Tab-separated table of C-alpha atoms and ligand atoms in Angstrom:
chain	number	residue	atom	x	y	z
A	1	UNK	CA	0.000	0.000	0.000
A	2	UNK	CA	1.494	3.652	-0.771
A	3	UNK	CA	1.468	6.152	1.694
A	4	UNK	CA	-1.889	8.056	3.176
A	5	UNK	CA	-2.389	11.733	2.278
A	6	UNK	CA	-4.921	12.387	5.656
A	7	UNK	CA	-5.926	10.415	8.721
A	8	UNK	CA	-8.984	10.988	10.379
A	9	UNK	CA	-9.709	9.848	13.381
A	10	UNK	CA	-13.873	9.980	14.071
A	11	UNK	CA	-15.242	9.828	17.688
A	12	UNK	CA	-18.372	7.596	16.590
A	13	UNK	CA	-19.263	4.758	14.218
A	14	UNK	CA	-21.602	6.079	11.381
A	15	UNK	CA	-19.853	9.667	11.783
A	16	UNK	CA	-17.177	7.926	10.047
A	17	UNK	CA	-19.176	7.045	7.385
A	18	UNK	CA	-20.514	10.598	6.888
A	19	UNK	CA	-17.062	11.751	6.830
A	20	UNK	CA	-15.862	8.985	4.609
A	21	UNK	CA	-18.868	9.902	2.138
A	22	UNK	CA	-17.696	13.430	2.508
A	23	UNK	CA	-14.172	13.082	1.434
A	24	UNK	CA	-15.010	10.123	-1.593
A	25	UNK	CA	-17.387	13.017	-3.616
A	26	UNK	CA	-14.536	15.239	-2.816
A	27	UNK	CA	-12.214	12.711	-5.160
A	28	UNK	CA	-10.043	11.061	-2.715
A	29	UNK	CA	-10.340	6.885	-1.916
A	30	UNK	CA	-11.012	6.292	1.339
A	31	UNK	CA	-11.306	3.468	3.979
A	32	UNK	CA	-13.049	3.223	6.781
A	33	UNK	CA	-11.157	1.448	9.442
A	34	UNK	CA	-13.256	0.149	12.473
A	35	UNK	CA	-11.561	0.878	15.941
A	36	UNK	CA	-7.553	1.060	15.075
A	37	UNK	CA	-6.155	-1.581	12.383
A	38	UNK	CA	-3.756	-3.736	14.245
A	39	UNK	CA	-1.842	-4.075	10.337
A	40	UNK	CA	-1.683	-1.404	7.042
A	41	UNK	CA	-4.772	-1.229	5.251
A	42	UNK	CA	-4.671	-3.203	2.176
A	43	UNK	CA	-6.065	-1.328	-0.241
A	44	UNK	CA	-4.334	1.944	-1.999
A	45	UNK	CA	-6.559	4.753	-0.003
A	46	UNK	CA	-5.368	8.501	-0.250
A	47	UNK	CA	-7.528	9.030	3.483
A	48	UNK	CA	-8.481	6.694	6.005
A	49	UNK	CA	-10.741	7.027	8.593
A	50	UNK	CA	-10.362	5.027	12.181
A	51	UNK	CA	-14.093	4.690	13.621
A	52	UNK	CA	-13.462	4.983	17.061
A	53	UNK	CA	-17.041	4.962	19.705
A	54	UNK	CA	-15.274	7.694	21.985
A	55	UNK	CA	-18.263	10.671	22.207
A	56	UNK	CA	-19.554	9.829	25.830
A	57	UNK	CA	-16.969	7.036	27.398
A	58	UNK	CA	-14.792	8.441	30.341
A	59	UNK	CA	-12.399	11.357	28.906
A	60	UNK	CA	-8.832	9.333	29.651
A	61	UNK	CA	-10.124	6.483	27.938
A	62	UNK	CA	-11.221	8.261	25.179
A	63	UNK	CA	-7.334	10.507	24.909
A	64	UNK	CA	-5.706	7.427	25.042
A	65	UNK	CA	-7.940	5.825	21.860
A	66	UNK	CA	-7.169	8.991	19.844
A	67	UNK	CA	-3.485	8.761	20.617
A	68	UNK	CA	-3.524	5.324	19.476
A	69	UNK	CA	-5.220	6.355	15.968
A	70	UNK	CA	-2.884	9.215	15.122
A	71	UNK	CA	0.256	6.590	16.047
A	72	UNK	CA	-1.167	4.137	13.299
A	73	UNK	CA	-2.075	7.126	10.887
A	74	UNK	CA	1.217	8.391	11.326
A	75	UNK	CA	2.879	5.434	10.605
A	76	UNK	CA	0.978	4.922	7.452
A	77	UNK	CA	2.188	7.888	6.119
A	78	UNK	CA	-0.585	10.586	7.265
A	79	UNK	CA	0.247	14.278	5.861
A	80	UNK	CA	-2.505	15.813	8.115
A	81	UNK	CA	-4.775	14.413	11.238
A	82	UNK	CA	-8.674	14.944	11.190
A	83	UNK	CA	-10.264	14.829	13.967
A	84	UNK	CA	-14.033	14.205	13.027
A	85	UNK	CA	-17.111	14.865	15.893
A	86	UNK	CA	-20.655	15.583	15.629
A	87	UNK	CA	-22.161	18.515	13.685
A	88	UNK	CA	-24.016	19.193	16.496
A	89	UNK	CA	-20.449	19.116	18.896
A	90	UNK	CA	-22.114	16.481	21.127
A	91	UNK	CA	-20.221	16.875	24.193
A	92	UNK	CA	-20.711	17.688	28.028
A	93	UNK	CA	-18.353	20.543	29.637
A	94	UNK	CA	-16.611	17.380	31.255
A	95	UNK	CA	-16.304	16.429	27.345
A	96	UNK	CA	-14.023	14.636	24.968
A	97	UNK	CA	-13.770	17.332	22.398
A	98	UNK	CA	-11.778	19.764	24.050
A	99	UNK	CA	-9.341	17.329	25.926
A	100	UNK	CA	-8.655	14.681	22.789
A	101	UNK	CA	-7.882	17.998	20.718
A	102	UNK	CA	-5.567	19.267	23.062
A	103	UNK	CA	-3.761	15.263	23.647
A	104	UNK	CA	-3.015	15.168	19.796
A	105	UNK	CA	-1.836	18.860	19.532
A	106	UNK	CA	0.371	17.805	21.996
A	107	UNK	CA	1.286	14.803	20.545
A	108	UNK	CA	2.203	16.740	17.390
A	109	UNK	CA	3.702	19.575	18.993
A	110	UNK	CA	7.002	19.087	17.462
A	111	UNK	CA	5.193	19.392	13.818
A	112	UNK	CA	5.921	22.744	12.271
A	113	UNK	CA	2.326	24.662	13.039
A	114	UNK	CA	1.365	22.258	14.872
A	115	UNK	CA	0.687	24.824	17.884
A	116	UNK	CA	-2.739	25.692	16.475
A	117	UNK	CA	-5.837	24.125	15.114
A	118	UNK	CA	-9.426	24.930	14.494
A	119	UNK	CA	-13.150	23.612	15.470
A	120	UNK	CA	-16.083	23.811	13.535
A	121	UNK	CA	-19.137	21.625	13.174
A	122	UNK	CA	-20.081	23.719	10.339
A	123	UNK	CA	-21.957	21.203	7.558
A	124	UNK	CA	-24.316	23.375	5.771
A	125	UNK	CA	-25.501	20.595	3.510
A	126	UNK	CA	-27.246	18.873	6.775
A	127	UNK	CA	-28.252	22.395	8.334
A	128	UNK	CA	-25.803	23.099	10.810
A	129	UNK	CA	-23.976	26.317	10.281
A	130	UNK	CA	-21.834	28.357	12.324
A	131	UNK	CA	-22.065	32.295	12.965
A	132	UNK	CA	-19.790	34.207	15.150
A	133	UNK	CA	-19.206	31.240	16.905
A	134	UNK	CA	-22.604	30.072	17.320
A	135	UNK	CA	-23.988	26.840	16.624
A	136	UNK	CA	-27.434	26.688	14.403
A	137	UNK	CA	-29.495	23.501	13.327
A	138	UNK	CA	-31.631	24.788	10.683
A	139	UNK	CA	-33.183	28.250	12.208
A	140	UNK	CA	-32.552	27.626	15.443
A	141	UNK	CA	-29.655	28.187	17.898
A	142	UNK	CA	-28.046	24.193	19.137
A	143	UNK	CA	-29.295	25.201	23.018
A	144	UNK	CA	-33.276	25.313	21.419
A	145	UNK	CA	-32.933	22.277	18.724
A	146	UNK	CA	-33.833	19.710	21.530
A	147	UNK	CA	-29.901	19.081	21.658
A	148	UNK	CA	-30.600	20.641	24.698
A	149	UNK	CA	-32.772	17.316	26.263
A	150	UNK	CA	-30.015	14.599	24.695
A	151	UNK	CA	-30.134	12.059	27.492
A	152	UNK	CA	-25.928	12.015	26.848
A	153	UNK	CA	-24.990	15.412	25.808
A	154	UNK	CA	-27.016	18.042	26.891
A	155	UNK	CA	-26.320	20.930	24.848
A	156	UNK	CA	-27.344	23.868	26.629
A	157	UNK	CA	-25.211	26.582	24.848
A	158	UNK	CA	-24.541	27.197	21.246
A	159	UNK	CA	-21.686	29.504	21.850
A	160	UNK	CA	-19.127	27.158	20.828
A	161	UNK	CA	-15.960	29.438	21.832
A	162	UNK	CA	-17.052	29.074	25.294
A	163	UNK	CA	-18.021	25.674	25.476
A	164	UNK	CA	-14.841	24.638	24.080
A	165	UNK	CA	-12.843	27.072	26.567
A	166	UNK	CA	-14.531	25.034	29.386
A	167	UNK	CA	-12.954	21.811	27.888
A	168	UNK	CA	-9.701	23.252	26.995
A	169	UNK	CA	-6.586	24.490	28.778
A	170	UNK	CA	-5.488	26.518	26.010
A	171	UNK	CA	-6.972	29.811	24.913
A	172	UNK	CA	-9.999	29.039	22.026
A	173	UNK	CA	-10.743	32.334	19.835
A	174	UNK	CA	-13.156	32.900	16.572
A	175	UNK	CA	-12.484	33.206	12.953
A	176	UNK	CA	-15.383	34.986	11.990
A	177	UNK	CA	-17.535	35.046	8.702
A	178	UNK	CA	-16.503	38.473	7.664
A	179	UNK	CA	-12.423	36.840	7.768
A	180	UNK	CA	-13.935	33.427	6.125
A	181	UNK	CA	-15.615	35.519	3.018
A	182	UNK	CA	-12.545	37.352	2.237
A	183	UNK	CA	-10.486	34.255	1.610
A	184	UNK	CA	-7.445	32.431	1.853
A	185	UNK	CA	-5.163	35.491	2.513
A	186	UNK	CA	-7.205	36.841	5.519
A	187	UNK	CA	-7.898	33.981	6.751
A	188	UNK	CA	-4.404	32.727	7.271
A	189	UNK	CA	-3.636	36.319	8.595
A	190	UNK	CA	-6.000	36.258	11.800
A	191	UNK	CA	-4.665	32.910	12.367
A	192	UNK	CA	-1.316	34.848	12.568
A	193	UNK	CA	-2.726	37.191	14.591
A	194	UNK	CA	-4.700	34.723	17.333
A	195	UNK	CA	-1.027	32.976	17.598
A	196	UNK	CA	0.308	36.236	18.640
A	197	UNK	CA	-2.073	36.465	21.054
A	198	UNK	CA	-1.533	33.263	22.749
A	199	UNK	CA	-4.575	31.873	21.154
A	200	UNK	CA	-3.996	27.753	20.632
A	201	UNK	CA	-7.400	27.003	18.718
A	202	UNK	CA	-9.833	28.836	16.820
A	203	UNK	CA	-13.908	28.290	16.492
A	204	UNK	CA	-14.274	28.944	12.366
A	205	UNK	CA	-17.617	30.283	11.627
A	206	UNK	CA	-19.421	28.775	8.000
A	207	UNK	CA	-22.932	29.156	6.749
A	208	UNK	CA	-22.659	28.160	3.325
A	209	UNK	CA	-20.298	25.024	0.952
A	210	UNK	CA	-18.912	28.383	-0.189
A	211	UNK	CA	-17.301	29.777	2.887
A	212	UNK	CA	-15.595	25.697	3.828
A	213	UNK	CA	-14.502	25.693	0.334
A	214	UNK	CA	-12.344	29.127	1.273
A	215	UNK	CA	-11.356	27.150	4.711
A	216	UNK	CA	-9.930	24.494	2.943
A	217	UNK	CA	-6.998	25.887	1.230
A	218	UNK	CA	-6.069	27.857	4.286
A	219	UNK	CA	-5.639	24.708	6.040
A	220	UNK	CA	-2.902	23.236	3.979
A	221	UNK	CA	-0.126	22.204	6.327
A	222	UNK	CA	-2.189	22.550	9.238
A	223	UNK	CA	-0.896	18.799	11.137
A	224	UNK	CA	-4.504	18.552	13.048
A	225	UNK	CA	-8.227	19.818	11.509
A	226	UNK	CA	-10.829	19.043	14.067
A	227	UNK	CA	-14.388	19.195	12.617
A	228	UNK	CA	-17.840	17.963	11.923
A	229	UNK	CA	-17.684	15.836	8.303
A	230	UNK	CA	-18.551	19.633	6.703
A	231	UNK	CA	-14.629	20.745	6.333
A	232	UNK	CA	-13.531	17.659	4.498
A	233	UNK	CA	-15.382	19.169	0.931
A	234	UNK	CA	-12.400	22.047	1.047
A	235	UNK	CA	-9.152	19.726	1.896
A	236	UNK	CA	-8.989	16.888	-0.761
A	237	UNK	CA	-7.570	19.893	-3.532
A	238	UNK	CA	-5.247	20.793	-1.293
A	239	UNK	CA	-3.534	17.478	-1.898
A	240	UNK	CA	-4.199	17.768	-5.772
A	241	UNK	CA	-7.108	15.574	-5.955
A	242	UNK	CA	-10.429	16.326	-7.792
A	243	UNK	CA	-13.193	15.275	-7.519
A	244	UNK	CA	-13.701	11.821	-9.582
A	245	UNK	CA	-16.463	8.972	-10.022
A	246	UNK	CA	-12.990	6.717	-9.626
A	247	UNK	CA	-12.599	7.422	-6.115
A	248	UNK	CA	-15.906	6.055	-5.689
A	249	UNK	CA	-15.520	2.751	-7.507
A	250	UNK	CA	-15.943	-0.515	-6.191
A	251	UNK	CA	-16.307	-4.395	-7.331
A	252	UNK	CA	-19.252	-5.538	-9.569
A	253	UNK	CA	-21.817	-6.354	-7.297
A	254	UNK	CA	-22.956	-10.424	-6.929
A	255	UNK	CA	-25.444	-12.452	-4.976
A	256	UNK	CA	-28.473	-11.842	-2.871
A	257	UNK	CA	-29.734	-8.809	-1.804
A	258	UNK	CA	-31.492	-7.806	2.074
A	259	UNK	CA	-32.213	-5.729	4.279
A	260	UNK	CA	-32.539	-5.812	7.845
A	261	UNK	CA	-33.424	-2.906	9.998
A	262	UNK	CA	-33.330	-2.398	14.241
A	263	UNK	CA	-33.849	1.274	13.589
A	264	UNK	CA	-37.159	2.751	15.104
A	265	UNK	CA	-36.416	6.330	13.836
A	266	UNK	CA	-39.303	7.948	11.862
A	267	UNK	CA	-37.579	7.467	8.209
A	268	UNK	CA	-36.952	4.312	8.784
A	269	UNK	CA	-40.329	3.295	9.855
A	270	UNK	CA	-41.571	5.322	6.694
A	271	UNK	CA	-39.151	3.162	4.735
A	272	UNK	CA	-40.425	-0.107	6.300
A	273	UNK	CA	-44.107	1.302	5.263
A	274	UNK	CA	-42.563	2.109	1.701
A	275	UNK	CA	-41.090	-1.747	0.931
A	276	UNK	CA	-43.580	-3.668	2.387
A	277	UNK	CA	-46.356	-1.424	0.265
A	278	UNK	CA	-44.060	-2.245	-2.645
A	279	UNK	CA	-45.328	-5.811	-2.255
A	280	UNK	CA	-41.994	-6.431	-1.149
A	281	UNK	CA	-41.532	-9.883	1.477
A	282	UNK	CA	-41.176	-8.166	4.583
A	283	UNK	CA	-40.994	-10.022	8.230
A	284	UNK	CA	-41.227	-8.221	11.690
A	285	UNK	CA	-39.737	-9.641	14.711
A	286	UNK	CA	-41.175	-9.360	18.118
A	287	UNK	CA	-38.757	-8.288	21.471
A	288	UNK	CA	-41.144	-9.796	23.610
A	289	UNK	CA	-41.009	-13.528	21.711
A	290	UNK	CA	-37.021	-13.026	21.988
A	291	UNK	CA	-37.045	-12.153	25.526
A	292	UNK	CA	-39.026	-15.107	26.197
A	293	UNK	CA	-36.697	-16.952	24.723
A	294	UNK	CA	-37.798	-17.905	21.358
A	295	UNK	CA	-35.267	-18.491	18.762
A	296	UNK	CA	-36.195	-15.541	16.043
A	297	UNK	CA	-33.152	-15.359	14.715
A	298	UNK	CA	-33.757	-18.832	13.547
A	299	UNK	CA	-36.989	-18.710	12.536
A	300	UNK	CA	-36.038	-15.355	10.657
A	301	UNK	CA	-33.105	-17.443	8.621
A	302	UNK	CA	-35.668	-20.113	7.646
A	303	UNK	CA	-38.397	-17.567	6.599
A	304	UNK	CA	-35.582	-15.992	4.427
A	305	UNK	CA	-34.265	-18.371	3.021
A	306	UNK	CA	-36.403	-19.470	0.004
A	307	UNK	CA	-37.646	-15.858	-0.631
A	308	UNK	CA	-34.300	-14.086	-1.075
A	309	UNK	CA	-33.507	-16.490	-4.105
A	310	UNK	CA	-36.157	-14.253	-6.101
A	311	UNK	CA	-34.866	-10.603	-4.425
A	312	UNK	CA	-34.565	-8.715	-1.799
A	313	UNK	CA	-36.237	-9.054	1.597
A	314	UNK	CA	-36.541	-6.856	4.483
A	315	UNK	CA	-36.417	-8.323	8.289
A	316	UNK	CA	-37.302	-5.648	11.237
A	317	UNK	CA	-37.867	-4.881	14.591
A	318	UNK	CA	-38.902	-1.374	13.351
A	319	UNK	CA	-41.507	-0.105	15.589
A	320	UNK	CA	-43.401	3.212	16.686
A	321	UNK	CA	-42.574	5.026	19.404
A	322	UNK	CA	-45.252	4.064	21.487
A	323	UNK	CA	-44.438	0.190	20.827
A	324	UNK	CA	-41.118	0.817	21.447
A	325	UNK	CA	-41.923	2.605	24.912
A	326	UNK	CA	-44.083	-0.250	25.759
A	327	UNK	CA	-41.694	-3.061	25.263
A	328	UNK	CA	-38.707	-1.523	27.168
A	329	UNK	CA	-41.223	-0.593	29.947
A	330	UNK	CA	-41.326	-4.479	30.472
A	331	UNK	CA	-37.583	-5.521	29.612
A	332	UNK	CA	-36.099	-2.340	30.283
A	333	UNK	CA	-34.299	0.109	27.509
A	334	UNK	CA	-31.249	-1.379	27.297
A	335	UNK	CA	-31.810	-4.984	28.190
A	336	UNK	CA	-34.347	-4.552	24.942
A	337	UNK	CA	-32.153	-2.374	22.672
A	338	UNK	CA	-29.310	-5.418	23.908
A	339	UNK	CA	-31.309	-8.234	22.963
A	340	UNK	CA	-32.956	-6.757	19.600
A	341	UNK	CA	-29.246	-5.558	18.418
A	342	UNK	CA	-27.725	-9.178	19.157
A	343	UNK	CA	-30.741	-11.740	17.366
A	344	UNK	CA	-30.756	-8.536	14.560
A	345	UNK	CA	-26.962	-8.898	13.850
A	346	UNK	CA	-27.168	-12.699	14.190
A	347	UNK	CA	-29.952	-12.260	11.582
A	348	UNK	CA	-27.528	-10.434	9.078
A	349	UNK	CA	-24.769	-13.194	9.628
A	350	UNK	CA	-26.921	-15.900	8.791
A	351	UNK	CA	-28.224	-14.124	5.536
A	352	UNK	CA	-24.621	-13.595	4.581
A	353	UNK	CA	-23.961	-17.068	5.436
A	354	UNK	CA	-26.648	-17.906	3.087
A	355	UNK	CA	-25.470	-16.048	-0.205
A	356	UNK	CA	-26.663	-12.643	0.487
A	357	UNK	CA	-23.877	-10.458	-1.146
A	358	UNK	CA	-25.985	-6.745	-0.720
A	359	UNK	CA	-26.845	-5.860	2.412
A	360	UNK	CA	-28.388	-3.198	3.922
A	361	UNK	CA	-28.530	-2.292	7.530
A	362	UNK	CA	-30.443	0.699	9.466
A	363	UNK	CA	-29.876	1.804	12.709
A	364	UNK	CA	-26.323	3.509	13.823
A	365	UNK	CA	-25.956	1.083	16.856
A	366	UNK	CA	-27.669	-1.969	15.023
A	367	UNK	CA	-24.893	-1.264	12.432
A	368	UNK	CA	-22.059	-1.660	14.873
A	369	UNK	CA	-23.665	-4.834	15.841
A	370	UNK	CA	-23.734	-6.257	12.530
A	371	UNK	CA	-20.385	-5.049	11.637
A	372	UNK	CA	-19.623	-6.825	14.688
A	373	UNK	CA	-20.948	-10.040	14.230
A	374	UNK	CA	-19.894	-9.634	10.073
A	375	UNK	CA	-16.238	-9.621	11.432
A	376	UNK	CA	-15.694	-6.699	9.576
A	377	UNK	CA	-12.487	-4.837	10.040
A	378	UNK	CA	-12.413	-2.259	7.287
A	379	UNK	CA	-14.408	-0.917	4.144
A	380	UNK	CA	-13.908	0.868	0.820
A	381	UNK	CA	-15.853	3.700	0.791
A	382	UNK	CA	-18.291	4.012	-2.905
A	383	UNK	CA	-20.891	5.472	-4.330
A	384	UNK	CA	-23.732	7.923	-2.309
A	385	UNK	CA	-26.921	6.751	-1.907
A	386	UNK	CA	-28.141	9.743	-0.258
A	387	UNK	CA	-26.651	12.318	1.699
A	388	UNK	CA	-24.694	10.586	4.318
A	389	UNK	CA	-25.065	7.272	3.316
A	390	UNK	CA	-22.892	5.126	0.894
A	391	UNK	CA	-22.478	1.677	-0.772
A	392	UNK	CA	-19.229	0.380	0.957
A	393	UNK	CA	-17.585	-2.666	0.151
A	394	UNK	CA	-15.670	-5.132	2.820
A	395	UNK	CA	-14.343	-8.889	3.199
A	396	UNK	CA	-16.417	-10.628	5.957
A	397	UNK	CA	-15.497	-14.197	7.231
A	398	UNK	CA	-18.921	-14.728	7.181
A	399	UNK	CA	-19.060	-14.710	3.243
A	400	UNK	CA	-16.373	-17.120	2.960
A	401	UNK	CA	-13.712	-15.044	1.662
A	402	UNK	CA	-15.794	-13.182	-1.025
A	403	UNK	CA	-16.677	-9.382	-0.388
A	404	UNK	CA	-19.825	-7.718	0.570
A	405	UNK	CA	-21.589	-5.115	-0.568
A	406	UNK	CA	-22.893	-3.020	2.739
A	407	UNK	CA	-24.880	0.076	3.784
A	408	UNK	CA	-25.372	1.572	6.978
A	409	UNK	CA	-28.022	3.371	7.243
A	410	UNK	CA	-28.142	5.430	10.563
A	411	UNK	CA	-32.164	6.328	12.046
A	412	UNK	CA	-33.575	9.331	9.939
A	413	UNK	CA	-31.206	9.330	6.612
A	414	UNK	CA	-32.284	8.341	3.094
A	415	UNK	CA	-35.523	8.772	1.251
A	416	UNK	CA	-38.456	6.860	2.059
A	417	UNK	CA	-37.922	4.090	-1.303
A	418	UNK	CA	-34.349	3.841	0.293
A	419	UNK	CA	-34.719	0.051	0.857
A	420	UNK	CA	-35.069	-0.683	-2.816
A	421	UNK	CA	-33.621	2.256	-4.135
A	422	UNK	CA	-30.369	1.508	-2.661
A	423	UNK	CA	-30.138	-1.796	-4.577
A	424	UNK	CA	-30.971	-0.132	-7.998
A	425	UNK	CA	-28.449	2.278	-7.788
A	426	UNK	CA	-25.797	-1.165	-7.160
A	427	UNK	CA	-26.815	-2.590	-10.441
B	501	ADP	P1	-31.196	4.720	15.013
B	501	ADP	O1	-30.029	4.971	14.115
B	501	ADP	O2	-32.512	4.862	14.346
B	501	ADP	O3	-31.093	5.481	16.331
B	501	ADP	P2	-30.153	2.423	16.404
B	501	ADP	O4	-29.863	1.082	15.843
B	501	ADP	O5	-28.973	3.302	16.712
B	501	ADP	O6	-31.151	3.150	15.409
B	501	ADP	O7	-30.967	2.325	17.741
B	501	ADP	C1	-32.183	1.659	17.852
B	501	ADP	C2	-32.180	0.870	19.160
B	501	ADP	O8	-33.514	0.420	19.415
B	501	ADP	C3	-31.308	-0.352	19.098
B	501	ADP	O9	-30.669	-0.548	20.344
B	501	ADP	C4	-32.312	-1.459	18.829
B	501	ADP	O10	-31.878	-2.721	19.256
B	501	ADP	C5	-33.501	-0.985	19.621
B	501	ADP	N1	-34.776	-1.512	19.096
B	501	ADP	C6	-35.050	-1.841	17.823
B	501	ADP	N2	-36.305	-2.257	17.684
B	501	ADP	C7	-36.862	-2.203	18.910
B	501	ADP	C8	-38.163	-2.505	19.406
B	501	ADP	N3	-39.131	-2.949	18.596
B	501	ADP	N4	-38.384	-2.320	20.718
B	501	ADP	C9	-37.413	-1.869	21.526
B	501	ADP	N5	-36.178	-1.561	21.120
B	501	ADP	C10	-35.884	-1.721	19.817
C-alpha cells in the first residue's frame, strides 16, 4: 500500500461514514477502518478514517484511543490528522472534544504549526452552520434544537468558543464570517494574529459550501483539523485531488440482496411502510417472543431463506414510538435495545452465510452490531446513496472469503424508497 495523504480519526461509528462519504465526492479513496487496524490497510486509499465509539466514554479512555489512531495514521504515512465529531459538537463541559484535541496537539507539537488548530461543526448541507461562533441547526440556535434534552450530551449553549474554553486548557478564539468571506489570505492572517495572542485554537464560523470551500486551502499544512464531516469538501484539492467517479468505484456487485433494519427512527419506519407497500416480502420480529426466549433469529433465517432467491427481503424490529416505549417498559431500555441488536446482527450473519452479497442495515448502533458479528475490520468507501449514506464494500469471514456489498443506514437518513432504491443504484 502507498502512503496516506490524511488520517482521520472519528469519535463515533456512522460519523465515520458521513465523513468517509464526505471526502469520496470530494475525489479522494477512502477506507473506513473500524476501531484502530492492528496491520496497514490493504487497499491503496489517499484518506483513512479510524471509527473509534469515543463521544460519551470516560475522557482518559477516550485521549488514550485517539493517541492510538494518530500513532497508526502516522505510521501509514498521514500528511494531516482529522479529527471528526458531531455537527451538532455532542459533548458535556466534562467532554471529549476539548481534551482529545488538546492530547493530539500535543502529541504533534514538534510538527511545524502544529501549535494551532481549528473547530467547527459547520456542515451546511445537513443544516448546521456556524455564525460568530454560534452553533445553528436549521433556524434555530443548538441550546433550542432539543440538543438541549439529549439524554448524553445536553447541549445547553450554542456559543461554541465558550463551550470549548470550558474543555480546553489553552486559549480558544473565533475566525469569523466576515475573515472566512474574504479568503485564503485573511484567513491565514488572523490565524497569525490569534497565535500572537496566545490563542492555541480557533472556532471557524461557516454558513454556506462556499465559505468551507475558502477554509480548505487555508488549512494546507495545518498537522490537526478538528471538525464535523462539513470541512472535508475544502481539503482533498489541497492534496491535488479532484473530484472523480474513480474514487468512488468498487467491485461488480454479486449475490443476494437484504435488508434488515433495528432502527425505530421515523424514516426508517416510513421506509419499512414504503417496501412492504411495494409488495416487497417483509418479516417483523417481536422483542417480547425473543425475551421469552424464542429463537427468532432462527426462525427469521428459515423464513428468508427461500424468498431471497427471487430478491430482496426486508427483516425488522422497526416499531413506533409508542411500541417501542411499551416493550422496554417491560424488559427495560437497554436490556431490549441489547437483545434486539444481538438476534438482529445474528440475523444479518446468517443471511450472509446464506449467499446474500448486498446488504443493507439501518440503525447507527444496530450497524455496529452487525459489523460486529460480520467480522468486519475495514471498508472501501463508494458510491452515495443519499446524503450521508454510501455503498461500501468489505471482506467478511462470514461470506467465505468473497466481499460484501454493505450500507449503513443510521435512524432518519435516506428517502423513504431507500430500501429498494439503494439496490438499484448497485446494479
Ligand atoms: P437509530 O439509528 O434509528 O437510532 P439504532 O440502531 O442506533 O437506530 O438504535 C435503535 C435501538 O432500538 C437499538 O438498540 C435497537 O436494538 C432498539 N430496538 C429496535 N427495535 C426495537 C423494538 N421494537 N423495541 C425496543 N427496542 C428496539
Amino acid at each position: 500500500m502507498s502512503k496516506i495523504l490524511l488520517g482521520c480519526i472519528a469519535d463515533d461509528f456512522t460519523g465515520a461514514t458521513d465523513l468517509a462519504n464526505n471526502l469520496v465526492r470530494s475525489g479522494m479513496r477512502v477506507v473506513q477502518a473500524i476501531g484502530i487496524p492492528s496491520q496497514p490497510i490493504a487497499a491503496d486509499a489517499d484518506a483513512v478514517v479510524i471509527a473509534l465509539k469515543s463521544r460519551t466514554i470516560a475522557k482518559a479512555e477516550a485521549v488514550e484511543q485517539s493517541l492510538a489512531a494518530l500513532r497508526w495514521l502516522q505510521d501509514q504515512g498521514a500528511q494531516q490528522i482529522y479529527f471528526k465529531y458531531c455537527s451538532t459538537f455532542d459533548s458535556t463541559p466534562a467532554g471529549n472534544i476539548g481534551p482529545v484535541t488538546e492530547a493530539l496537539m500535543d502529541a504533534l507539537a514538534n510538527v511545524e504549526g502544529g501549535d494551532f488548530t481549528i473547530a467547527t461543526p459547520a456542515f451546511p448541507d445537513n443544516q448546521r452552520s456556524v455564525f460568530k461562533g454560534h452553533l445553528f441547526v436549521g433556524e434555530t440556535l443548538l441550546s433550542e434544537s432539543g440538543m438541549q434534552n439529549h439524554p448524553l450530551t445536553p447541549m445547553t449553549d450554542a456559543n461554541l468558543v465558550r463551550v470549548l474554553q470550558a474543555q480546553c486548557e489553552r486559549k480558544v478564539g473565533l475566525i469569523d464570517y466576515r475573515v472566512v468571506a474574504q479568503g485564503e489570505a485573511a484567513i491565514r492572517s488572523r490565524i497569525a494574529q490569534l497565535r500572537g495572542e496566545g490563542v492555541g485554537l480557533a472556532v471557524v464560523d461557516a454558513l454556506s459550501n462556499d465559505d468551507l470551500l475558502r477554509l480548505g486551502p487555508a488549512l494546507k499544512g495545518m498537522p490537526l483539523v478538528t471538525a464535523g464531516s462539513g470541512v472535508a469538501i475544502g481539503l482533498p484539492s489541497n492534496f491535488g485531488i479532484a473530484p472523480s467517479s474513480h474514487a468512488s468505484e468498487l467491485p461488480a456487485a454479486t449475490g443476494l440482496q437484504a435488508v434488515v433494519s433495528g432502527s425505530c427512527s421515523l424514516a426508517t419506519n416510513r421506509q419499512v411502510l414504503a417496501f412492504i407497500k411495494a409488495g416487497r416480502p417483509a418479516l417483523g420480529i417481536d422483542p417480547l417472543r425473543i425475551a421469552a426466549g424464542v429463537d427468532v433469529a432462527a426462525e427469521a433465517l428459515a423464513w428468508a431463506e427461500p424468498l431471497i432467491q427471487k430478491g430482496p427481503v426486508l427483516v425488522y424490529s422497526t416499531a413506533d414510538s409508542n411500541a417501542v416505549k411499551s416493550v422496554q417498559g417491560r424488559l427495560g431500555v437497554e436490556e431490549a435495545g441489547a437483545m434486539v441488536e444481538r438476534t438482529v446482527a445474528a440475523i444479518a450473519r446468517g443471511l450472509v452465510q446464506r449467499g446474500v452479497r448486498q446488504l443493507v442495515v439501518a440503525g447507527g448502533e444496530t450497524s455496529g452490531a452487525c459489523v460486529q458479528a460480520l467480522n468486519i475490520t475495514q471498508m472501501k468507501i463508494g458510491p452515495q446513496i443519499d446524503p450521508g449514506v454510501p455503498w461500501c464494500h468489505a471482506s467478511s469471514e462470514a461470506a467465505a472469503g468473497e466481499g460484501v456489498h454493505i450500507t449503513l443506514k443510521s435512524g432518519n437518513f435516506g428517502s423513504d424508497d431507500f430500501f429498494t432504491q439503494a439496490f438499484t443504484m448497485l446494479q
